[in-house]
């Protein structure tokens, strides 16, 4: 689970103009119902410049993150986890902002300032129980060098499997 993405996957980072142009094009169609219903990537689109449309039209992310109607079942189910381990890929070219892999997100109204999980209403108001999990030592933030989902097997064994799955 992530807080959502707002960027063109694998956009050449040195060309901010091209990336911004591509992002603007994606904004035009990301919340169209046929796109939301048929393109998984659109379900993760979280436009910080248009939070009202995001919350109204998102068929997955806004719901699962309890941003509209608070579904207590989501919170209760997460609380059954012994540990919630989130992994951020430091060289990720797919997810923007990268901190959304740890439930961070762009500040509403900004495409520059990134809020950490701890600065979001999701955490402060404990919509999903992440604050409660953190208070009991069950929320874990790991980072690994690599691009999107490119995990070194030795790192995975040492840091995830041996620590959390044995």
PDB file of C-alpha atoms in Angstrom:
ATOM      1  CA  UNK A   1       0.000   0.000   0.000  1.00  0.00           C
ATOM      2  CA  UNK A   2       1.146   3.478  -0.763  1.00  0.00           C
ATOM      3  CA  UNK A   3      -0.160   6.987  -0.418  1.00  0.00           C
ATOM      4  CA  UNK A   4      -0.363   7.270  -4.186  1.00  0.00           C
ATOM      5  CA  UNK A   5       1.733   8.368  -7.084  1.00  0.00           C
ATOM      6  CA  UNK A   6       1.859  11.632  -8.948  1.00  0.00           C
ATOM      7  CA  UNK A   7       4.435  11.393 -11.665  1.00  0.00           C
ATOM      8  CA  UNK A   8       5.271   9.933 -15.023  1.00  0.00           C
ATOM      9  CA  UNK A   9       6.893   6.509 -14.536  1.00  0.00           C
ATOM     10  CA  UNK A  10      10.533   6.337 -15.590  1.00  0.00           C
ATOM     11  CA  UNK A  11      10.480   9.983 -16.583  1.00  0.00           C
ATOM     12  CA  UNK A  12      13.994  11.231 -17.265  1.00  0.00           C
ATOM     13  CA  UNK A  13      14.727  13.061 -14.021  1.00  0.00           C
ATOM     14  CA  UNK A  14      16.986  15.650 -15.645  1.00  0.00           C
ATOM     15  CA  UNK A  15      14.179  16.953 -17.853  1.00  0.00           C
ATOM     16  CA  UNK A  16      11.721  18.563 -15.448  1.00  0.00           C
ATOM     17  CA  UNK A  17       9.819  20.278 -18.266  1.00  0.00           C
ATOM     18  CA  UNK A  18       9.128  17.001 -20.059  1.00  0.00           C
ATOM     19  CA  UNK A  19       8.119  15.291 -16.802  1.00  0.00           C
ATOM     20  CA  UNK A  20       5.760  18.129 -15.851  1.00  0.00           C
ATOM     21  CA  UNK A  21       4.197  18.079 -19.333  1.00  0.00           C
ATOM     22  CA  UNK A  22       3.639  14.309 -19.131  1.00  0.00           C
ATOM     23  CA  UNK A  23       2.144  14.668 -15.653  1.00  0.00           C
ATOM     24  CA  UNK A  24      -0.296  17.318 -16.908  1.00  0.00           C
ATOM     25  CA  UNK A  25      -1.421  14.978 -19.676  1.00  0.00           C
ATOM     26  CA  UNK A  26      -1.926  12.164 -17.187  1.00  0.00           C
ATOM     27  CA  UNK A  27      -4.036  14.503 -15.048  1.00  0.00           C
ATOM     28  CA  UNK A  28      -6.487  14.965 -17.910  1.00  0.00           C
ATOM     29  CA  UNK A  29      -7.508  11.325 -17.950  1.00  0.00           C
ATOM     30  CA  UNK A  30      -6.526   9.700 -14.665  1.00  0.00           C
ATOM     31  CA  UNK A  31      -9.937  10.157 -13.054  1.00  0.00           C
ATOM     32  CA  UNK A  32     -12.124   9.331 -16.057  1.00  0.00           C
ATOM     33  CA  UNK A  33     -14.211   6.330 -15.014  1.00  0.00           C
ATOM     34  CA  UNK A  34     -13.192   4.124 -17.946  1.00  0.00           C
ATOM     35  CA  UNK A  35      -9.538   4.793 -17.131  1.00  0.00           C
ATOM     36  CA  UNK A  36     -10.030   4.185 -13.384  1.00  0.00           C
ATOM     37  CA  UNK A  37     -11.911   0.959 -14.123  1.00  0.00           C
ATOM     38  CA  UNK A  38      -9.393  -0.457 -16.607  1.00  0.00           C
ATOM     39  CA  UNK A  39      -5.920   0.862 -15.835  1.00  0.00           C
ATOM     40  CA  UNK A  40      -4.399  -0.254 -12.538  1.00  0.00           C
ATOM     41  CA  UNK A  41      -1.845   2.560 -12.559  1.00  0.00           C
ATOM     42  CA  UNK A  42      -4.651   5.148 -12.615  1.00  0.00           C
ATOM     43  CA  UNK A  43      -6.053   3.630  -9.433  1.00  0.00           C
ATOM     44  CA  UNK A  44      -2.885   4.784  -7.641  1.00  0.00           C
ATOM     45  CA  UNK A  45      -2.938   8.340  -9.063  1.00  0.00           C
ATOM     46  CA  UNK A  46      -3.143  10.946  -6.293  1.00  0.00           C
ATOM     47  CA  UNK A  47      -3.197  14.477  -7.682  1.00  0.00           C
ATOM     48  CA  UNK A  48      -2.075  16.895  -4.942  1.00  0.00           C
ATOM     49  CA  UNK A  49      -3.334  19.818  -7.022  1.00  0.00           C
ATOM     50  CA  UNK A  50      -6.852  18.427  -7.233  1.00  0.00           C
ATOM     51  CA  UNK A  51      -7.656  16.508  -4.066  1.00  0.00           C
ATOM     52  CA  UNK A  52     -11.421  16.940  -4.457  1.00  0.00           C
ATOM     53  CA  UNK A  53     -11.513  15.160  -7.817  1.00  0.00           C
ATOM     54  CA  UNK A  54      -9.086  12.508  -6.543  1.00  0.00           C
ATOM     55  CA  UNK A  55     -11.307  11.708  -3.557  1.00  0.00           C
ATOM     56  CA  UNK A  56     -14.476  11.712  -5.676  1.00  0.00           C
ATOM     57  CA  UNK A  57     -13.195   9.691  -8.641  1.00  0.00           C
ATOM     58  CA  UNK A  58     -10.516   7.369  -7.264  1.00  0.00           C
ATOM     59  CA  UNK A  59     -11.986   3.851  -7.342  1.00  0.00           C
ATOM     60  CA  UNK A  60      -9.292   2.283  -5.183  1.00  0.00           C
ATOM     61  CA  UNK A  61      -6.661   4.381  -3.441  1.00  0.00           C
ATOM     62  CA  UNK A  62      -8.852   6.984  -1.732  1.00  0.00           C
ATOM     63  CA  UNK A  63     -11.081   4.165  -0.493  1.00  0.00           C
ATOM     64  CA  UNK A  64      -8.373   1.794   0.772  1.00  0.00           C
ATOM     65  CA  UNK A  65      -6.571   4.673   2.531  1.00  0.00           C
ATOM     66  CA  UNK A  66      -9.831   5.688   4.279  1.00  0.00           C
ATOM     67  CA  UNK A  67      -9.702   9.201   2.835  1.00  0.00           C
ATOM     68  CA  UNK A  68     -13.459   9.452   2.355  1.00  0.00           C
ATOM     69  CA  UNK A  69     -15.808   7.210   4.294  1.00  0.00           C
ATOM     70  CA  UNK A  70     -13.902   5.614   7.163  1.00  0.00           C
ATOM     71  CA  UNK A  71     -14.171   1.858   6.746  1.00  0.00           C
ATOM     72  CA  UNK A  72     -13.356   0.460  10.176  1.00  0.00           C
ATOM     73  CA  UNK A  73     -12.887  -3.013   8.689  1.00  0.00           C
ATOM     74  CA  UNK A  74      -9.736  -1.804   6.913  1.00  0.00           C
ATOM     75  CA  UNK A  75      -8.350  -0.487  10.195  1.00  0.00           C
ATOM     76  CA  UNK A  76      -9.342  -3.590  12.162  1.00  0.00           C
ATOM     77  CA  UNK A  77      -7.797  -5.903   9.552  1.00  0.00           C
ATOM     78  CA  UNK A  78      -4.504  -3.987   9.535  1.00  0.00           C
ATOM     79  CA  UNK A  79      -4.376  -4.227  13.317  1.00  0.00           C
ATOM     80  CA  UNK A  80      -4.256  -8.016  13.043  1.00  0.00           C
ATOM     81  CA  UNK A  81      -0.787  -7.802  11.487  1.00  0.00           C
ATOM     82  CA  UNK A  82       2.124  -8.740  13.708  1.00  0.00           C
ATOM     83  CA  UNK A  83       4.315  -6.346  11.668  1.00  0.00           C
ATOM     84  CA  UNK A  84       3.716  -3.933   8.806  1.00  0.00           C
ATOM     85  CA  UNK A  85       6.932  -3.675   6.796  1.00  0.00           C
ATOM     86  CA  UNK A  86       7.253  -0.991   4.121  1.00  0.00           C
ATOM     87  CA  UNK A  87      10.178  -0.965   1.696  1.00  0.00           C
ATOM     88  CA  UNK A  88      11.309   2.124  -0.180  1.00  0.00           C
ATOM     89  CA  UNK A  89      13.520   1.730  -3.250  1.00  0.00           C
ATOM     90  CA  UNK A  90      16.040   4.584  -3.148  1.00  0.00           C
ATOM     91  CA  UNK A  91      16.531   4.661  -6.926  1.00  0.00           C
ATOM     92  CA  UNK A  92      12.862   4.157  -7.818  1.00  0.00           C
ATOM     93  CA  UNK A  93      11.983   5.690 -11.188  1.00  0.00           C
ATOM     94  CA  UNK A  94       8.390   4.439 -11.162  1.00  0.00           C
ATOM     95  CA  UNK A  95       6.876   5.823  -7.950  1.00  0.00           C
ATOM     96  CA  UNK A  96       6.720   9.583  -7.420  1.00  0.00           C
ATOM     97  CA  UNK A  97       7.200  10.713  -4.779  1.00  0.00           C
ATOM     98  CA  UNK A  98       9.360   7.833  -3.564  1.00  0.00           C
ATOM     99  CA  UNK A  99       8.268   8.567   0.002  1.00  0.00           C
ATOM    100  CA  UNK A 100       4.762   7.364  -0.903  1.00  0.00           C
ATOM    101  CA  UNK A 101       6.223   3.863  -0.533  1.00  0.00           C
ATOM    102  CA  UNK A 102       6.273   4.772   3.176  1.00  0.00           C
ATOM    103  CA  UNK A 103       2.849   6.509   2.996  1.00  0.00           C
ATOM    104  CA  UNK A 104       4.416   9.913   2.411  1.00  0.00           C
ATOM    105  CA  UNK A 105       2.728  12.179  -0.112  1.00  0.00           C
ATOM    106  CA  UNK A 106       2.925  15.553  -1.778  1.00  0.00           C
ATOM    107  CA  UNK A 107       1.398  18.236   0.395  1.00  0.00           C
ATOM    108  CA  UNK A 108      -2.052  19.198  -0.881  1.00  0.00           C
ATOM    109  CA  UNK A 109      -1.615  21.995  -3.403  1.00  0.00           C
ATOM    110  CA  UNK A 110       2.087  21.281  -3.989  1.00  0.00           C
ATOM    111  CA  UNK A 111       4.133  19.152  -6.366  1.00  0.00           C
ATOM    112  CA  UNK A 112       7.344  20.010  -4.532  1.00  0.00           C
ATOM    113  CA  UNK A 113       6.883  19.553  -0.771  1.00  0.00           C
ATOM    114  CA  UNK A 114       6.656  15.951   0.359  1.00  0.00           C
ATOM    115  CA  UNK A 115       5.074  15.127   3.705  1.00  0.00           C
ATOM    116  CA  UNK A 116       6.261  12.122   5.657  1.00  0.00           C
ATOM    117  CA  UNK A 117       3.646   9.676   6.892  1.00  0.00           C
ATOM    118  CA  UNK A 118       3.870  11.306  10.329  1.00  0.00           C
ATOM    119  CA  UNK A 119       2.800  14.678   8.887  1.00  0.00           C
ATOM    120  CA  UNK A 120      -0.335  13.336   7.159  1.00  0.00           C
ATOM    121  CA  UNK A 121      -3.902  13.321   8.447  1.00  0.00           C
ATOM    122  CA  UNK A 122      -3.967   9.594   7.652  1.00  0.00           C
ATOM    123  CA  UNK A 123      -1.417   9.124  10.447  1.00  0.00           C
ATOM    124  CA  UNK A 124      -2.339  11.945  12.827  1.00  0.00           C
ATOM    125  CA  UNK A 125      -6.022  10.942  12.846  1.00  0.00           C
ATOM    126  CA  UNK A 126      -5.075   7.222  12.636  1.00  0.00           C
ATOM    127  CA  UNK A 127      -7.439   6.403   9.764  1.00  0.00           C
ATOM    128  CA  UNK A 128      -5.805   2.997   9.201  1.00  0.00           C
ATOM    129  CA  UNK A 129      -4.336   2.317  12.625  1.00  0.00           C
ATOM    130  CA  UNK A 130      -0.763   3.037  11.521  1.00  0.00           C
ATOM    131  CA  UNK A 131      -0.219   5.336  14.504  1.00  0.00           C
ATOM    132  CA  UNK A 132      -1.358   2.579  16.847  1.00  0.00           C
ATOM    133  CA  UNK A 133       0.908   0.087  15.075  1.00  0.00           C
ATOM    134  CA  UNK A 134       3.844   2.467  15.369  1.00  0.00           C
ATOM    135  CA  UNK A 135       3.181   2.947  19.086  1.00  0.00           C
ATOM    136  CA  UNK A 136       3.420  -0.810  19.591  1.00  0.00           C
ATOM    137  CA  UNK A 137       6.569  -1.246  17.470  1.00  0.00           C
ATOM    138  CA  UNK A 138       4.825  -2.989  14.568  1.00  0.00           C
ATOM    139  CA  UNK A 139       5.384  -0.337  11.865  1.00  0.00           C
ATOM    140  CA  UNK A 140       8.711  -0.733  10.065  1.00  0.00           C
ATOM    141  CA  UNK A 141      10.377   1.447   7.436  1.00  0.00           C
ATOM    142  CA  UNK A 142      13.097  -0.216   5.373  1.00  0.00           C
ATOM    143  CA  UNK A 143      15.014   1.183   2.410  1.00  0.00           C
ATOM    144  CA  UNK A 144      17.077  -0.605  -0.172  1.00  0.00           C
ATOM    145  CA  UNK A 145      19.154   0.592  -3.071  1.00  0.00           C
ATOM    146  CA  UNK A 146      17.475  -0.220  -6.346  1.00  0.00           C
ATOM    147  CA  UNK A 147      14.810   0.681  -8.840  1.00  0.00           C
ATOM    148  CA  UNK A 148      11.125  -0.220  -8.513  1.00  0.00           C
ATOM    149  CA  UNK A 149      10.739  -3.684  -6.952  1.00  0.00           C
ATOM    150  CA  UNK A 150      14.353  -4.592  -7.770  1.00  0.00           C
ATOM    151  CA  UNK A 151      15.292  -6.311  -4.521  1.00  0.00           C
ATOM    152  CA  UNK A 152      18.653  -7.914  -3.912  1.00  0.00           C
ATOM    153  CA  UNK A 153      17.884 -11.446  -2.701  1.00  0.00           C
ATOM    154  CA  UNK A 154      20.539 -11.383   0.046  1.00  0.00           C
ATOM    155  CA  UNK A 155      19.191  -8.056   1.356  1.00  0.00           C
ATOM    156  CA  UNK A 156      15.635  -9.417   1.332  1.00  0.00           C
ATOM    157  CA  UNK A 157      16.622 -12.535   3.266  1.00  0.00           C
ATOM    158  CA  UNK A 158      18.720 -10.628   5.811  1.00  0.00           C
ATOM    159  CA  UNK A 159      16.350  -7.683   6.376  1.00  0.00           C
ATOM    160  CA  UNK A 160      12.874  -9.078   5.823  1.00  0.00           C
ATOM    161  CA  UNK A 161      12.702 -12.850   5.867  1.00  0.00           C
ATOM    162  CA  UNK A 162      15.129 -13.465   8.746  1.00  0.00           C
ATOM    163  CA  UNK A 163      13.767 -10.592  10.813  1.00  0.00           C
ATOM    164  CA  UNK A 164      10.013 -10.678  10.198  1.00  0.00           C
ATOM    165  CA  UNK A 165       9.112 -14.054   8.721  1.00  0.00           C
ATOM    166  CA  UNK A 166      10.896 -16.532  10.978  1.00  0.00           C
TER     167      UNK A 166
END
